[in-house]
Short mmCIF file of C-alpha atoms in Angstrom, two decimals:
data_model
loop_
_atom_site.label_atom_id
_atom_site.label_comp_id
_atom_site.label_asym_id
_atom_site.label_seq_id
_atom_site.Cartn_x
_atom_site.Cartn_y
_atom_site.Cartn_z
CA MET A 1 0.00 0.00 0.00
CA SER A 2 1.23 3.47 -0.85
CA GLU A 3 2.38 5.32 2.27
CA SER A 4 0.69 8.48 1.01
CA LEU A 5 -2.77 6.94 1.39
CA SER A 6 -2.55 6.19 5.10
CA SER A 7 -0.71 7.19 8.22
CA SER A 8 0.27 5.14 11.24
CA ARG A 9 -1.23 6.27 14.53
CA SER A 10 -0.97 5.01 18.07
CA ILE A 11 -4.39 3.92 19.36
CA ILE A 12 -5.91 2.17 22.36
CA LYS A 13 -7.77 -1.01 21.46
CA TYR A 14 -10.20 -2.71 23.79
CA SER A 15 -10.24 -6.50 23.44
CA HIS A 16 -11.10 -9.35 25.80
CA HIS A 17 -11.58 -7.14 28.86
CA GLU A 18 -8.34 -5.18 28.51
CA PHE A 19 -6.87 -2.10 26.83
CA ILE A 20 -3.97 -2.58 24.43
CA GLU A 21 -1.83 0.17 22.92
CA GLN A 22 -0.99 -0.55 19.29
CA GLU A 23 -0.26 1.06 15.92
CA ASP A 24 -3.08 1.35 13.42
CA GLU A 25 -3.21 2.45 9.77
CA ILE A 26 -5.58 5.38 9.21
CA ALA A 27 -6.84 6.49 5.79
CA ILE A 28 -5.72 10.01 4.85
CA GLU A 29 -8.33 12.65 4.04
CA PHE A 30 -7.05 15.29 1.61
CA PRO A 31 -8.78 18.46 0.28
CA LEU A 32 -8.19 19.27 -3.40
CA THR A 33 -9.48 22.59 -4.72
CA ILE A 34 -10.18 22.75 -8.44
CA PHE A 35 -9.75 25.95 -10.45
CA ILE A 36 -11.14 26.16 -13.98
CA ASN A 37 -9.86 28.97 -16.17
CA ASN A 38 -8.48 30.64 -13.03
CA GLU A 39 -11.82 30.56 -11.19
CA GLU A 40 -12.44 28.39 -8.12
CA PHE A 41 -14.88 25.62 -9.04
CA ALA A 42 -15.02 23.02 -6.25
CA THR A 43 -13.14 21.54 -3.34
CA MET A 44 -13.13 17.75 -3.20
CA VAL A 45 -12.19 15.80 -0.09
CA CYS A 46 -10.47 12.66 -1.31
CA SER A 47 -7.70 10.13 -0.92
CA PRO A 48 -4.42 11.70 -2.11
CA CYS A 49 -3.92 9.62 -5.27
CA ASP A 50 -4.98 9.44 -8.91
CA PHE A 51 -5.75 13.17 -8.94
CA GLU A 52 -5.69 13.59 -12.73
CA GLU A 53 -8.12 10.72 -13.25
CA MET A 54 -10.43 11.98 -10.52
CA VAL A 55 -10.51 15.58 -11.76
CA ILE A 56 -11.13 14.59 -15.38
CA GLY A 57 -13.81 12.09 -14.39
CA PHE A 58 -15.46 14.63 -12.10
CA LEU A 59 -15.53 17.35 -14.77
CA ALA A 60 -16.94 14.90 -17.32
CA SER A 61 -19.62 13.65 -14.95
CA GLU A 62 -20.59 17.24 -14.13
CA GLY A 63 -20.94 18.06 -17.82
CA VAL A 64 -18.08 20.57 -17.89
CA ILE A 65 -16.24 18.49 -20.50
CA ARG A 66 -17.04 15.47 -22.63
CA PHE A 67 -13.56 14.55 -23.81
CA LYS A 68 -10.03 14.94 -22.49
CA LYS A 69 -9.08 16.97 -25.57
CA GLU A 70 -11.26 19.84 -24.30
CA ILE A 71 -8.64 20.42 -21.59
CA LYS A 72 -5.85 22.73 -22.74
CA ASP A 73 -3.61 22.00 -19.77
CA MET A 74 -3.77 20.72 -16.21
CA THR A 75 -1.44 21.28 -13.28
CA ILE A 76 -1.75 19.44 -9.97
CA ASP A 77 -0.05 21.11 -7.00
CA LYS A 78 -0.03 18.26 -4.50
CA ASN A 79 1.79 20.22 -1.81
CA ARG A 80 -0.79 23.02 -1.69
CA GLY A 81 -3.81 20.89 -2.67
CA PHE A 82 -4.74 22.73 -5.87
CA ALA A 83 -5.68 21.53 -9.36
CA TYR A 84 -5.49 24.13 -12.12
CA ILE A 85 -7.37 23.35 -15.34
CA HIS A 86 -7.50 25.53 -18.42
CA LEU A 87 -10.06 24.64 -21.05
CA HIS A 88 -9.82 25.50 -24.71
CA SER A 89 -13.22 27.11 -24.28
CA LYS A 90 -13.15 30.34 -22.30
CA GLU A 91 -16.58 29.67 -20.82
CA VAL A 92 -17.61 26.69 -18.72
CA LYS A 93 -20.66 24.93 -20.16
CA ASN A 94 -23.84 25.58 -18.18
CA GLN A 95 -21.93 27.92 -15.87
CA GLN A 96 -25.22 29.27 -14.48
CA LEU A 97 -25.96 25.86 -12.98
CA PHE A 98 -22.73 25.77 -10.98
CA SER A 99 -21.67 27.59 -7.88
CA LYS A 100 -18.54 27.34 -5.80
CA ARG A 101 -19.12 24.41 -3.47
CA PHE A 102 -17.50 22.02 -1.07
CA ILE A 103 -17.83 18.32 -1.82
CA GLY A 104 -16.97 16.29 1.25
CA SER A 105 -15.85 12.70 1.53
CA CYS A 106 -19.39 11.70 2.48
CA CYS A 107 -20.37 13.07 -0.93
CA GLY A 108 -23.23 15.08 0.50
CA LYS A 109 -24.72 17.30 -2.17
CA SER A 110 -28.23 18.64 -2.19
CA ARG A 111 -30.64 16.70 -4.35
CA GLN A 112 -31.65 19.94 -6.02
CA PHE A 113 -28.11 20.50 -7.28
CA TYR A 114 -27.49 16.89 -8.09
CA PHE A 115 -30.35 16.63 -10.55
CA GLN A 116 -29.85 19.98 -12.31
CA ASN A 117 -27.04 18.83 -14.60
CA ASP A 118 -27.95 15.15 -14.62
CA VAL A 119 -30.62 15.73 -17.24
CA THR A 120 -27.95 16.39 -19.86
CA THR A 121 -25.14 14.15 -18.61
CA ALA A 122 -26.84 10.91 -17.49
CA LYS A 123 -27.13 8.38 -20.30
CA THR A 124 -29.83 5.77 -20.84
CA SER A 125 -28.03 2.47 -21.38
CA MET A 126 -28.48 0.89 -24.80
CA ILE A 127 -26.29 -2.18 -24.25
CA ASN A 128 -27.35 -5.62 -25.38
CA MET A 129 -25.20 -7.89 -23.24
CA SER A 130 -25.49 -10.45 -20.49
CA ILE A 131 -23.33 -11.74 -17.67
CA LYS A 132 -23.45 -15.08 -15.89
CA ALA A 133 -24.46 -15.20 -12.24
CA THR A 134 -21.16 -16.80 -11.25
CA GLN A 135 -19.29 -14.02 -13.07
CA CYS A 136 -21.04 -11.43 -10.89
CA ILE A 137 -19.79 -13.19 -7.79
CA ASN A 138 -16.28 -13.59 -9.20
CA LEU A 139 -16.00 -9.92 -10.21
CA MET A 140 -16.97 -8.84 -6.70
CA LYS A 141 -14.26 -11.10 -5.30
CA LEU A 142 -11.67 -9.69 -7.71
CA MET A 143 -12.61 -6.12 -6.80
CA GLN A 144 -12.33 -6.77 -3.07
CA GLU A 145 -8.99 -8.57 -3.43
CA SER A 146 -7.56 -5.63 -5.41
CA SER A 147 -7.99 -3.10 -2.59
CA HIS A 148 -4.93 -3.21 -0.35
CA VAL A 149 -5.85 0.19 1.07
CA PHE A 150 -9.16 -1.12 2.41
CA LYS A 151 -7.51 -4.22 3.86
CA ASP A 152 -5.08 -2.06 5.84
CA THR A 153 -7.38 0.79 6.88
CA GLY A 154 -11.02 -0.24 6.38
CA GLY A 155 -11.58 3.42 5.58
CA VAL A 156 -12.13 3.64 1.81
CA HIS A 157 -14.66 2.75 -0.85
CA ASN A 158 -13.65 0.49 -3.72
CA ALA A 159 -14.79 0.48 -7.33
CA ALA A 160 -13.70 -1.37 -10.44
CA LEU A 161 -14.37 -1.28 -14.17
CA CYS A 162 -14.61 -4.80 -15.58
CA THR A 163 -15.53 -6.99 -18.49
CA ALA A 164 -17.60 -10.06 -17.74
CA ASP A 165 -14.40 -12.06 -17.35
CA GLU A 166 -11.81 -9.77 -15.81
CA LEU A 167 -11.04 -6.63 -13.86
CA ILE A 168 -9.68 -3.80 -16.04
CA VAL A 169 -8.92 -1.20 -13.37
CA SER A 170 -9.80 -0.66 -9.71
CA ARG A 171 -9.65 2.49 -7.64
CA SER A 172 -10.11 3.31 -3.94
CA ASP A 173 -11.04 6.55 -2.20
CA ILE A 174 -12.52 7.80 1.06
CA GLY A 175 -15.33 9.28 -1.09
CA ARG A 176 -17.46 6.80 -2.98
CA HIS A 177 -18.16 9.31 -5.77
CA ASN A 178 -14.45 10.00 -6.08
CA ALA A 179 -13.72 6.31 -6.69
CA LEU A 180 -16.17 6.32 -9.60
CA ASP A 181 -14.77 9.59 -10.98
CA LYS A 182 -11.31 8.00 -11.00
CA LEU A 183 -12.63 5.11 -13.09
CA TYR A 184 -14.33 7.54 -15.47
CA GLY A 185 -11.17 9.61 -15.76
CA TYR A 186 -9.09 6.50 -16.37
CA SER A 187 -11.37 5.43 -19.23
CA LEU A 188 -11.23 8.91 -20.81
CA LEU A 189 -7.44 9.16 -20.47
CA ASN A 190 -6.91 5.73 -21.98
CA GLY A 191 -9.64 5.76 -24.62
CA ILE A 192 -11.49 2.80 -23.11
CA PRO A 193 -15.12 2.44 -24.29
CA VAL A 194 -17.33 1.87 -21.27
CA LYS A 195 -20.80 1.10 -22.58
CA ASP A 196 -20.02 -2.64 -22.70
CA LYS A 197 -18.24 -2.64 -19.32
CA ILE A 198 -19.48 -3.49 -15.83
CA LEU A 199 -19.16 -1.30 -12.75
CA VAL A 200 -18.38 -3.16 -9.52
CA PHE A 201 -18.79 -1.20 -6.31
CA SER A 202 -18.33 -1.81 -2.59
CA GLY A 203 -20.86 0.68 -1.23
CA ARG A 204 -24.58 1.33 -1.18
CA ILE A 205 -26.23 2.04 -4.55
CA SER A 206 -27.82 5.41 -3.83
CA SER A 207 -29.60 7.52 -6.45
CA GLU A 208 -26.40 9.58 -6.75
CA ILE A 209 -24.25 6.51 -7.36
CA LEU A 210 -26.71 5.14 -9.91
CA THR A 211 -26.75 8.48 -11.70
CA LYS A 212 -22.96 8.62 -11.63
CA ALA A 213 -22.88 5.16 -13.25
CA ALA A 214 -25.27 6.42 -15.94
CA LYS A 215 -23.00 9.40 -16.57
CA ILE A 216 -20.05 7.05 -17.02
CA GLY A 217 -22.15 5.03 -19.45
CA VAL A 218 -22.20 1.52 -18.00
CA GLY A 219 -25.31 -0.68 -18.16
CA ILE A 220 -24.63 -3.07 -15.27
CA VAL A 221 -23.83 -2.09 -11.68
CA LEU A 222 -22.78 -4.73 -9.15
CA SER A 223 -22.61 -3.89 -5.46
CA LYS A 224 -21.79 -5.61 -2.22
CA SER A 225 -24.37 -3.46 -0.47
CA ALA A 226 -28.01 -2.40 -0.78
CA PRO A 227 -29.75 -0.02 -3.18
CA THR A 228 -32.21 2.72 -2.26
CA ASN A 229 -35.72 2.90 -3.67
CA LEU A 230 -34.93 5.98 -5.77
CA ALA A 231 -31.84 4.28 -7.17
CA ILE A 232 -33.98 1.33 -8.27
CA GLU A 233 -36.49 3.67 -9.93
CA LEU A 234 -33.68 5.46 -11.77
CA ALA A 235 -32.15 2.13 -12.80
CA HIS A 236 -35.46 1.10 -14.37
CA ASP A 237 -35.79 4.46 -16.16
CA LEU A 238 -32.17 4.49 -17.40
CA ASN A 239 -32.20 0.84 -18.49
CA ILE A 240 -29.44 -0.12 -16.02
CA THR A 241 -29.22 -3.51 -14.34
CA ALA A 242 -28.66 -2.99 -10.61
CA VAL A 243 -27.43 -5.94 -8.55
CA GLY A 244 -26.89 -5.69 -4.80
CA PHE A 245 -25.95 -7.73 -1.73
CA ILE A 246 -23.34 -9.78 -3.62
CA ARG A 247 -22.06 -11.79 -0.70
CA GLY A 248 -20.89 -15.37 -0.69
CA GLN A 249 -22.81 -17.22 -3.38
CA SER A 250 -25.93 -15.04 -3.52
CA PHE A 251 -27.15 -11.63 -4.67
CA ASN A 252 -30.33 -9.67 -5.46
CA ILE A 253 -31.31 -8.27 -8.87
CA TYR A 254 -33.35 -5.06 -8.62
CA SER A 255 -33.79 -3.92 -12.21
CA HIS A 256 -33.55 -5.28 -15.76
CA PRO A 257 -32.81 -8.87 -14.68
CA GLU A 258 -32.64 -10.09 -18.28
CA ARG A 259 -28.94 -9.25 -18.39
CA ILE A 260 -28.07 -11.70 -15.59
CA VAL A 261 -28.25 -15.32 -16.75
CA LEU A 262 -27.69 -18.72 -15.19
CA ASP A 263 -24.60 -20.70 -16.11
CA SER A 264 -25.35 -23.16 -18.89
#
């Protein structure tokens, strides 16, 4: 595990009726302020890694850009916690819908804001693919095994972009939205088409997470945790297959079950 993602702290652990002093690995929380064309745009609280991917994925999911080529240049000042982005366009698209804001690691944004730009950036899935039930279980296992940060700290969310057979890339972050933005940024930086890929996620499928998946462009979302009712409604509307509670040898399918098939 990269030392920059955690720090060792002395703690007091209670176990079997006694207190024990020991060292523990704690996930680092890092604020990164984004400037677009020299104007402050947002401050993201994140894990201090994969900044370029996260920023590009975030800007794409917010509808500021669609492609990496729209960015003229980008500078990440890790010491001061600043990301400077200059776009070829002098004006940010839909600037009237944005305001300077703070996006914490809990990813708390008002629903009013969250749905303003989603109308133009969320995509209805048009994929015609299926995945075997056993592949769903295997992909979840691969995603969990890939996260050394979680194993050492227990303090991050994990996400992975996969085919039905293998894991392409996995990312971890203290913010669940950040982990997805990193995957989106990775796909844009590397020219990876995502509409035929599968998103595997460790956290709850909320309406915000489901919408983020739609912005990325995937048609299948696999999660270890539960969905919310609004997330299920959005999954039905956006033609996304949402699968939750993938644990052991079982899971629940909440929308568009035709894409999940039994092994022949």
